[in-house]
mmCIF file of C-alpha atoms in Angstrom:
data_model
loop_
_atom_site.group_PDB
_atom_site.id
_atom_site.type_symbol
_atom_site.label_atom_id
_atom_site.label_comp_id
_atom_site.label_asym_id
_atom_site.label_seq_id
_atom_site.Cartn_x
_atom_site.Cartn_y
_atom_site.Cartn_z
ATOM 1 C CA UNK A 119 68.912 80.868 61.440
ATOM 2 C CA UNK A 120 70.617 84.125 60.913
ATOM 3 C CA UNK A 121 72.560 85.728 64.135
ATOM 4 C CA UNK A 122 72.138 89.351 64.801
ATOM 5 C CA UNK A 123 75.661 91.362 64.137
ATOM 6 C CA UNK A 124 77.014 94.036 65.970
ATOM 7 C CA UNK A 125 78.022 96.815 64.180
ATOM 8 C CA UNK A 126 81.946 97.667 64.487
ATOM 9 C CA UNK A 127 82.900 101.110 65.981
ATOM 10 C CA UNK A 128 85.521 100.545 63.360
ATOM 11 C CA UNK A 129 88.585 101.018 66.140
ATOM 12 C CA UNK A 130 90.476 99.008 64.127
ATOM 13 C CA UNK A 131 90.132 100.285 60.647
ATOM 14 C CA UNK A 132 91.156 104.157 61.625
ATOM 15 C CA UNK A 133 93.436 105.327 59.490
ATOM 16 C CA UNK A 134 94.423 108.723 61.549
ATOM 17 C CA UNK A 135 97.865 108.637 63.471
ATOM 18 C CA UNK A 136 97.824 107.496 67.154
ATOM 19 C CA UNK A 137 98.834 109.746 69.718
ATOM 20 C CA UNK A 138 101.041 109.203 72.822
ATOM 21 C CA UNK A 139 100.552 111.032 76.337
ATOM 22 C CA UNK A 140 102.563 111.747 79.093
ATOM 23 C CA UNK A 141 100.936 112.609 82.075
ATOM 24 C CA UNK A 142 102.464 114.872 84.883
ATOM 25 C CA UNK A 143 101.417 114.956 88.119
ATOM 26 C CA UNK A 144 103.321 116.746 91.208
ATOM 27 C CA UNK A 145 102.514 118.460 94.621
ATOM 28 C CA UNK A 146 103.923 122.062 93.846
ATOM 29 C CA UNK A 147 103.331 124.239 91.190
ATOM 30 C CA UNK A 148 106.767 125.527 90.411
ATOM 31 C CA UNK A 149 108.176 121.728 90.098
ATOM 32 C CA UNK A 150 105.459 121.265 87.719
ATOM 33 C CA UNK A 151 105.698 124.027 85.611
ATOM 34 C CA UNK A 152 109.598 123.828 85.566
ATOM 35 C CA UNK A 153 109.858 119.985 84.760
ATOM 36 C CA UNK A 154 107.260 120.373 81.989
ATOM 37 C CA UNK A 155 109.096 123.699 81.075
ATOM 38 C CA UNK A 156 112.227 120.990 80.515
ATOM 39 C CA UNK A 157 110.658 117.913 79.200
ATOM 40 C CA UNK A 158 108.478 120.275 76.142
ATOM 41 C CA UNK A 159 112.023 121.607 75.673
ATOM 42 C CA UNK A 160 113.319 118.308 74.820
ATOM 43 C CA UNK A 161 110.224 117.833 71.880
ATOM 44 C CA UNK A 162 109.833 120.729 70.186
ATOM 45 C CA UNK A 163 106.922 119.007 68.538
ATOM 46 C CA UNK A 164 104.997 118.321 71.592
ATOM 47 C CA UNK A 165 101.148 120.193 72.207
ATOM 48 C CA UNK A 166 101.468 121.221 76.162
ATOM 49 C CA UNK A 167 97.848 121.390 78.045
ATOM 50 C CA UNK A 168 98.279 122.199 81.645
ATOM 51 C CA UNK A 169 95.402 121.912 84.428
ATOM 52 C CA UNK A 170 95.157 124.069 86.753
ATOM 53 C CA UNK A 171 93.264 125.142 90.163
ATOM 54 C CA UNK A 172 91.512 128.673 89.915
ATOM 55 C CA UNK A 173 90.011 130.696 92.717
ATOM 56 C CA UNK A 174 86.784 131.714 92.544
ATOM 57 C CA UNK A 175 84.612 133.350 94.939
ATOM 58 C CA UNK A 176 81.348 132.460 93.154
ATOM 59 C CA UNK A 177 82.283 128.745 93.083
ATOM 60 C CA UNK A 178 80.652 126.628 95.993
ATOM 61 C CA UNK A 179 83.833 125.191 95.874
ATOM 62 C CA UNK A 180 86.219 128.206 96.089
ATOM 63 C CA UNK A 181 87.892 126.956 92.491
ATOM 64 C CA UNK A 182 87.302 126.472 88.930
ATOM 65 C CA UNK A 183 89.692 124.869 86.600
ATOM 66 C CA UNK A 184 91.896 126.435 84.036
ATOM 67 C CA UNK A 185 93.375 125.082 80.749
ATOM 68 C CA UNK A 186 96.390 125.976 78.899
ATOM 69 C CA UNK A 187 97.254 124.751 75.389
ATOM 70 C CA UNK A 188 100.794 125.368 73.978
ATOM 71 C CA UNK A 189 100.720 123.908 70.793
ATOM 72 C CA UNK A 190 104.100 122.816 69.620
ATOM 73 C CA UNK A 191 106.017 126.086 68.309
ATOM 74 C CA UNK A 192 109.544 124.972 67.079
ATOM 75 C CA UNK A 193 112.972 124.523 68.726
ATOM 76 C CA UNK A 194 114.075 127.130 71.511
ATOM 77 C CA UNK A 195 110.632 128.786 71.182
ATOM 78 C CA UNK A 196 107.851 128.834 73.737
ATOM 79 C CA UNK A 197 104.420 129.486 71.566
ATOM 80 C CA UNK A 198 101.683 131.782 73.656
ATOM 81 C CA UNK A 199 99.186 129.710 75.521
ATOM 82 C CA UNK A 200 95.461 129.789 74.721
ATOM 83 C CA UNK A 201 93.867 129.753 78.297
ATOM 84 C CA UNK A 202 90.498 128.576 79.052
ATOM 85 C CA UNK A 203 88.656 128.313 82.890
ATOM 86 C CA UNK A 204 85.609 126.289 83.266
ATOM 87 C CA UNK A 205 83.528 125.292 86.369
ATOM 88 C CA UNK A 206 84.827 122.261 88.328
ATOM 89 C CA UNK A 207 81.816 119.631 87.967
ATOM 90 C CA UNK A 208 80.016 118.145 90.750
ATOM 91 C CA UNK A 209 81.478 115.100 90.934
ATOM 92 C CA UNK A 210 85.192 115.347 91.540
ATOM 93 C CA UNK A 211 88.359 117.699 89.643
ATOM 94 C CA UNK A 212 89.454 113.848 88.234
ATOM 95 C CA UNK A 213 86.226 113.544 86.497
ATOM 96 C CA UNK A 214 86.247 117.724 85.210
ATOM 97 C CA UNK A 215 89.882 117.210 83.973
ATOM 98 C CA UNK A 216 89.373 113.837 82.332
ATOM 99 C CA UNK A 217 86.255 114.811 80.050
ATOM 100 C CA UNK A 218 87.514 117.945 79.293
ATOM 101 C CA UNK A 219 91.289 116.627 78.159
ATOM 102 C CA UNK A 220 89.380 114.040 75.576
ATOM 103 C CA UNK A 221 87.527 117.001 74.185
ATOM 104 C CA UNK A 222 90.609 118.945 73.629
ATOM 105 C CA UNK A 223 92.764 116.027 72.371
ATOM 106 C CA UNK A 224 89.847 116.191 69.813
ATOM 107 C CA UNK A 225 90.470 119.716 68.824
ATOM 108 C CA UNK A 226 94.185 119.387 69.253
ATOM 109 C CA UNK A 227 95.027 115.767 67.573
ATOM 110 C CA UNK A 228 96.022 116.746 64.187
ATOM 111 C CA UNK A 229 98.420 119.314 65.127
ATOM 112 C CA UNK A 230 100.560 116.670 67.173
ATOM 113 C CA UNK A 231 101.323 113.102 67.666
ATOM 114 C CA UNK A 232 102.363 113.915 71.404
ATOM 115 C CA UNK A 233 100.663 115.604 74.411
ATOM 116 C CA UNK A 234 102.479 116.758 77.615
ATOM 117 C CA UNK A 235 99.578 117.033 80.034
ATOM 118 C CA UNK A 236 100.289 118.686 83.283
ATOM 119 C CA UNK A 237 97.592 117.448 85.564
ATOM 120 C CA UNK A 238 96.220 120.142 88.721
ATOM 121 C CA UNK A 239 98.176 119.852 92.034
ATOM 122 C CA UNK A 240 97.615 116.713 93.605
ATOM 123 C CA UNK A 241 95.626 115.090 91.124
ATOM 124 C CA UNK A 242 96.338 111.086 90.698
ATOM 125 C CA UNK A 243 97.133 110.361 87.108
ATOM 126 C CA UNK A 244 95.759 106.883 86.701
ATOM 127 C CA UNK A 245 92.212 107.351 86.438
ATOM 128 C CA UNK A 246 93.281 110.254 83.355
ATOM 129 C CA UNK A 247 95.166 107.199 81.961
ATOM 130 C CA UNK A 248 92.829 104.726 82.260
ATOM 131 C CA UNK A 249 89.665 106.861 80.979
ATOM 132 C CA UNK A 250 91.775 107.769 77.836
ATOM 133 C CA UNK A 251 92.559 104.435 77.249
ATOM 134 C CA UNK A 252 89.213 103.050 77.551
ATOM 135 C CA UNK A 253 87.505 106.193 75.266
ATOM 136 C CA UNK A 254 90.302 105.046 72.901
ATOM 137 C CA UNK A 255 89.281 101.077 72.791
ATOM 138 C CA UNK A 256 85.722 102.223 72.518
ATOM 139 C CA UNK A 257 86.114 104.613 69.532
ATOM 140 C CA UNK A 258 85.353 107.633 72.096
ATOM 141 C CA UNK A 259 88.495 109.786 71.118
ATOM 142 C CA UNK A 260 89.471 111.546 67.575
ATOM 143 C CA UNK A 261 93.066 109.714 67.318
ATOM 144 C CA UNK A 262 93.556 106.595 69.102
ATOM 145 C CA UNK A 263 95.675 106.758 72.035
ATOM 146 C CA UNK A 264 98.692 104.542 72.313
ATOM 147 C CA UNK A 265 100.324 105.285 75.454
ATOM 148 C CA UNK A 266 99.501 107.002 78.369
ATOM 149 C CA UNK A 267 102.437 107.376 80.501
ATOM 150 C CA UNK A 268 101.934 109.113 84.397
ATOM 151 C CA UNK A 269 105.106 110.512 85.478
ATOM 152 C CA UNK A 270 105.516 112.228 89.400
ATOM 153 C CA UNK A 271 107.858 115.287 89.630
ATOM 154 C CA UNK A 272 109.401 114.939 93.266
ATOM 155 C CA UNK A 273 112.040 117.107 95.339
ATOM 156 C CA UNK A 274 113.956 114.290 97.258
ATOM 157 C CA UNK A 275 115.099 117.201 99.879
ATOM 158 C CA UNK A 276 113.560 117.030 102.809
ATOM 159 C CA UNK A 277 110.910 113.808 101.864
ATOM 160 C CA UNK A 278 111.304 112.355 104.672
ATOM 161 C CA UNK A 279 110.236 114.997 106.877
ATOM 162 C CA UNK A 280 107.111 115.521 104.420
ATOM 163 C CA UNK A 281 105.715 112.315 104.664
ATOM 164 C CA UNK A 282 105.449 112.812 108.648
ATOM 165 C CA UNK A 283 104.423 116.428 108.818
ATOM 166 C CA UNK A 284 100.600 117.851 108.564
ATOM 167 C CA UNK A 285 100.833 120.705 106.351
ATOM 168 C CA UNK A 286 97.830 120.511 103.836
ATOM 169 C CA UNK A 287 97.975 120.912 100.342
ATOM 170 C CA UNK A 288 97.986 124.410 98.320
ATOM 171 C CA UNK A 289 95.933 123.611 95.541
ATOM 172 C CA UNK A 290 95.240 127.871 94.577
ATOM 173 C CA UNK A 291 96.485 131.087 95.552
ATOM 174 C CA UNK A 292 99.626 132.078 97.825
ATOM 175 C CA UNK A 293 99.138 131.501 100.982
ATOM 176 C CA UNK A 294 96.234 131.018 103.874
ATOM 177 C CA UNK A 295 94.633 134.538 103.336
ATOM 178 C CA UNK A 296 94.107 134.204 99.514
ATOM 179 C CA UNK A 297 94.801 129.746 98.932
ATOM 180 C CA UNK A 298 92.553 127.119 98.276
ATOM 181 C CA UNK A 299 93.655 124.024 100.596
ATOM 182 C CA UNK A 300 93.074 120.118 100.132
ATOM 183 C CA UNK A 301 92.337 118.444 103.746
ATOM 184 C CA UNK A 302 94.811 115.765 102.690
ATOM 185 C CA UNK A 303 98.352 116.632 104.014
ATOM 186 C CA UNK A 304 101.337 116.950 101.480
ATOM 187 C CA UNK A 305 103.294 113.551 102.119
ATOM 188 C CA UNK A 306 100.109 111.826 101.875
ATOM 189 C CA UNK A 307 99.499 113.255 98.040
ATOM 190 C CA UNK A 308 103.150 113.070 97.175
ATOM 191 C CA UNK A 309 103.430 108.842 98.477
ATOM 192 C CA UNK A 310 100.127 108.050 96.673
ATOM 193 C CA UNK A 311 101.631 110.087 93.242
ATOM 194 C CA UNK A 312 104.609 108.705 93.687
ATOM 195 C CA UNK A 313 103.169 104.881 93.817
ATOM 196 C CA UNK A 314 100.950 105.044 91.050
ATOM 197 C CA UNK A 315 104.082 106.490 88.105
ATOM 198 C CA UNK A 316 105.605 104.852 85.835
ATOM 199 C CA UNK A 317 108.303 107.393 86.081
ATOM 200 C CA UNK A 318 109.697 109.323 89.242
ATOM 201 C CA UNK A 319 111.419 112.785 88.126
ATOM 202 C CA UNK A 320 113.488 113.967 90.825
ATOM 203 C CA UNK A 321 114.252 117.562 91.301
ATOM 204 C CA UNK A 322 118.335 118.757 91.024
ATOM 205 C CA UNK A 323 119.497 118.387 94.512
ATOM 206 C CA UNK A 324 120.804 121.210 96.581
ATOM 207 C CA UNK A 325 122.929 119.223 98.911
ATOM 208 C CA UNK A 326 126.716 120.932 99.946
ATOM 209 C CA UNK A 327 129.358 119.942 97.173
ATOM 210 C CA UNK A 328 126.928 119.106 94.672
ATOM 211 C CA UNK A 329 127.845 120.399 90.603
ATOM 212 C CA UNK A 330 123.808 121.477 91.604
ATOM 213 C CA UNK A 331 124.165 123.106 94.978
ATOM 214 C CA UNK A 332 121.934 126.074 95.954
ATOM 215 C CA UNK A 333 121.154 126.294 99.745
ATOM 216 C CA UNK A 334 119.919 123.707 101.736
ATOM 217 C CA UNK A 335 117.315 124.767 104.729
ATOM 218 C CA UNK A 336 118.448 124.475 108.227
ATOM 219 C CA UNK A 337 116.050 122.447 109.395
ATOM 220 C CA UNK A 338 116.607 119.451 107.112
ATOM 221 C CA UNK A 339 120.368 119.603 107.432
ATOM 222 C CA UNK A 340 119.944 116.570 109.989
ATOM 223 C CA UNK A 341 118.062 114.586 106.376
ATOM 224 C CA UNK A 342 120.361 112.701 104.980
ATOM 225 C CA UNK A 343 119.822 112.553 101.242
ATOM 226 C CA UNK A 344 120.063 108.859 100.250
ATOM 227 C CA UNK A 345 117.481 108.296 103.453
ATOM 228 C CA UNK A 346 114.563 109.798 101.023
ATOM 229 C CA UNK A 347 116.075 108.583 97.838
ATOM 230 C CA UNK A 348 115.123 105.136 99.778
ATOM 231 C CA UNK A 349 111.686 106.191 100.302
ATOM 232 C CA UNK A 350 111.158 107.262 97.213
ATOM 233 C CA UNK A 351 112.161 104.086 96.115
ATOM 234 C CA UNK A 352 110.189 101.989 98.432
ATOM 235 C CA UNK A 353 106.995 103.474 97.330
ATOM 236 C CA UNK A 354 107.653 102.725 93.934
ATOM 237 C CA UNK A 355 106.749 99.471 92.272
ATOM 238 C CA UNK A 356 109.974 97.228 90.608
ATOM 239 C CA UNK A 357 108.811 98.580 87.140
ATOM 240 C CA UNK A 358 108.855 102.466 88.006
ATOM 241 C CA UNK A 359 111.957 104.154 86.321
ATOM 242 C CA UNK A 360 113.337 106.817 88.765
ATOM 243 C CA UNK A 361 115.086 109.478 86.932
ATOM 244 C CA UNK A 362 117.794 111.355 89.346
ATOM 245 C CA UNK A 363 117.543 114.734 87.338
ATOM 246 C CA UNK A 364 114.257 116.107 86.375
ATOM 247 C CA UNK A 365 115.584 118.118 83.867
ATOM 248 C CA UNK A 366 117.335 116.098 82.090
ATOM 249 C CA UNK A 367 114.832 113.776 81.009
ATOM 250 C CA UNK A 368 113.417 113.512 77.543
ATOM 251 C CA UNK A 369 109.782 113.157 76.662
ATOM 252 C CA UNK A 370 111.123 110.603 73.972
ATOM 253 C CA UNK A 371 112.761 108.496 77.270
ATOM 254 C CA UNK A 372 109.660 108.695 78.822
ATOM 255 C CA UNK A 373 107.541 106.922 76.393
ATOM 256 C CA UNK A 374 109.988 104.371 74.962
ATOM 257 C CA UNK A 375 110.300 102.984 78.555
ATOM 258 C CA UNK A 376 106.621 102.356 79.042
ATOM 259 C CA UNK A 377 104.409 99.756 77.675
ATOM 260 C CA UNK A 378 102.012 100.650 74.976
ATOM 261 C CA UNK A 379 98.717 100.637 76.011
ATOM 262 C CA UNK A 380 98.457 99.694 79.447
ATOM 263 C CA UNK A 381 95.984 100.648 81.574
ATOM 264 C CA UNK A 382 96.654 101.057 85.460
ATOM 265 C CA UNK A 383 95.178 98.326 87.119
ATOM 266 C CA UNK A 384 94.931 100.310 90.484
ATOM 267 C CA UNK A 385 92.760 102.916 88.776
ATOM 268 C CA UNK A 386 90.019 104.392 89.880
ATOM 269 C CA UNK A 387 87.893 105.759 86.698
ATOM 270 C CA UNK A 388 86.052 108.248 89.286
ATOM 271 C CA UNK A 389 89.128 109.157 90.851
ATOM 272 C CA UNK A 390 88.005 108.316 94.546
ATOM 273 C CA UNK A 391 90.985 108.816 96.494
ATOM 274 C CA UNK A 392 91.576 112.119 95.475
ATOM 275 C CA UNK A 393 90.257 113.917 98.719
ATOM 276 C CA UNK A 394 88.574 116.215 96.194
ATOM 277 C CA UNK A 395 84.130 115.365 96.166
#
């Protein structure tokens, strides 16, 4: 009796170079844009895509998204970005940003062996992670994927007060003439971020006497800084790496203190939780 065979997707034969990820998530745009600014800085040889929210009046939604490849230029030089908007689909922004980013990793895999991907505001990076991962196993990306780190930019001043306030989330625009808003509130999207990295970046702090010191607002005076440095930590998990200066991180750091391979197990491959359907 012969047994039927199945055919191999031939994972394990590939012979093209596998490509690591880091995966940025954050609750305000200038955090995000400067951290990434730092950490692409620190690899000249790192392809940047960055997700963003778009208004859009035609949109049921009020938003489409927006990508931005900066492919890897050379030290001290920031290369032009090629930007490209396309309708958020039905489902969720998770699902839009996830399909689309293995599409481009297609396009974009032979140019670099490491991707800096700056998810939207407020956008959880474990089901990204996870649906790379699993396209990867199952032969459904160009390069195989060997890492897929999630790291959370966070500004420890003034946490505390965050997590117990209501002010909702500025996913678009300025302000609440011309912005797009999430229903969730900020604290809520910054503790769920927060507890799902494998790396916490912490903005420079601007407390009085600090080598870093800008100007600290009035009303969080009364906050004393190791107070949400102990948050911060609490929402962690014992295996999340919390690096005190943003800026000073390396992308190289990043990825040799993370397991290879590892998919989140509290994932959510249709990124439920994301206040976004």
């Amino acid at each position: 009796m012969q047994h039927p065979v199945l055919p191999s997707l031939g994972n394990a034969e590939t012979d093209k170079e596998a490509i690591s990820v880091v995966l940025l998530t954050g609750v305000h745009r200038l955090a995000l844009d400067a951290t990434s600014f730092s950490l692409a800085d620190s690899c000249p040889s790192v392809c940047c895509v960055t997700y963003d929210f778009t208004t859009d009046d035609t949109a049921e939604t009020g938003f489409s998204m927006t990508r931005t490849i900066r492919r890897p230029g050379g030290l001290g030089q920031l290369s032009e970005g090629d930007c490209t908007t396309f309708p958020m689909e039905a489902c969720c922004p998770t699902c839009s940003v996830k399909r689309d980013l293995v599409a481009a990793l297609g396009h974009l895999c032979n140019r670099a062996d490491m991707f800096l991907i700056t998810l939207p505001i407020g956008i959880e990076g474990a089901p990204v992670a996870q649906y790379l991962l699993e396209c990867s196993l199952l032969g459904g990306t160009a390069c195989p994927v060997d890492a897929a780190t999630i790291a959370s930019v966070t500004d420890p001043e003034g946490f505390a007060s965050r997590l117990c306030d209501d002010e909702q989330l500025l996913l678009a625009g300025t302000d609440e003439h011309d912005g797009v808003f999430d229903p969730r509130c900020v604290g809520t999207v910054q503790a769920r971020l927060i507890s799902e990295a494998e790396h916490v970046l912490l903005l420079p702090t601007t407390r009085p006497n600090h080598p870093d010191t800008k100007a600290v607002a009035p009303e969080r005076n009364h906050e004393r800084p190791s107070r949400s440095h102990d948050l911060i930590a609490a929402l962690t998990s014992p295996e999340t790496v919390i690096h005190p200066n943003a800026h000073a991180a390396s992308l190289h750091t990043l990825l040799e203190t993370t397991p290879a391979a590892t998919i989140p197990e509290s994932a959510d491959a249709c990124g439920r939780g994301n206040g976004l359907v």
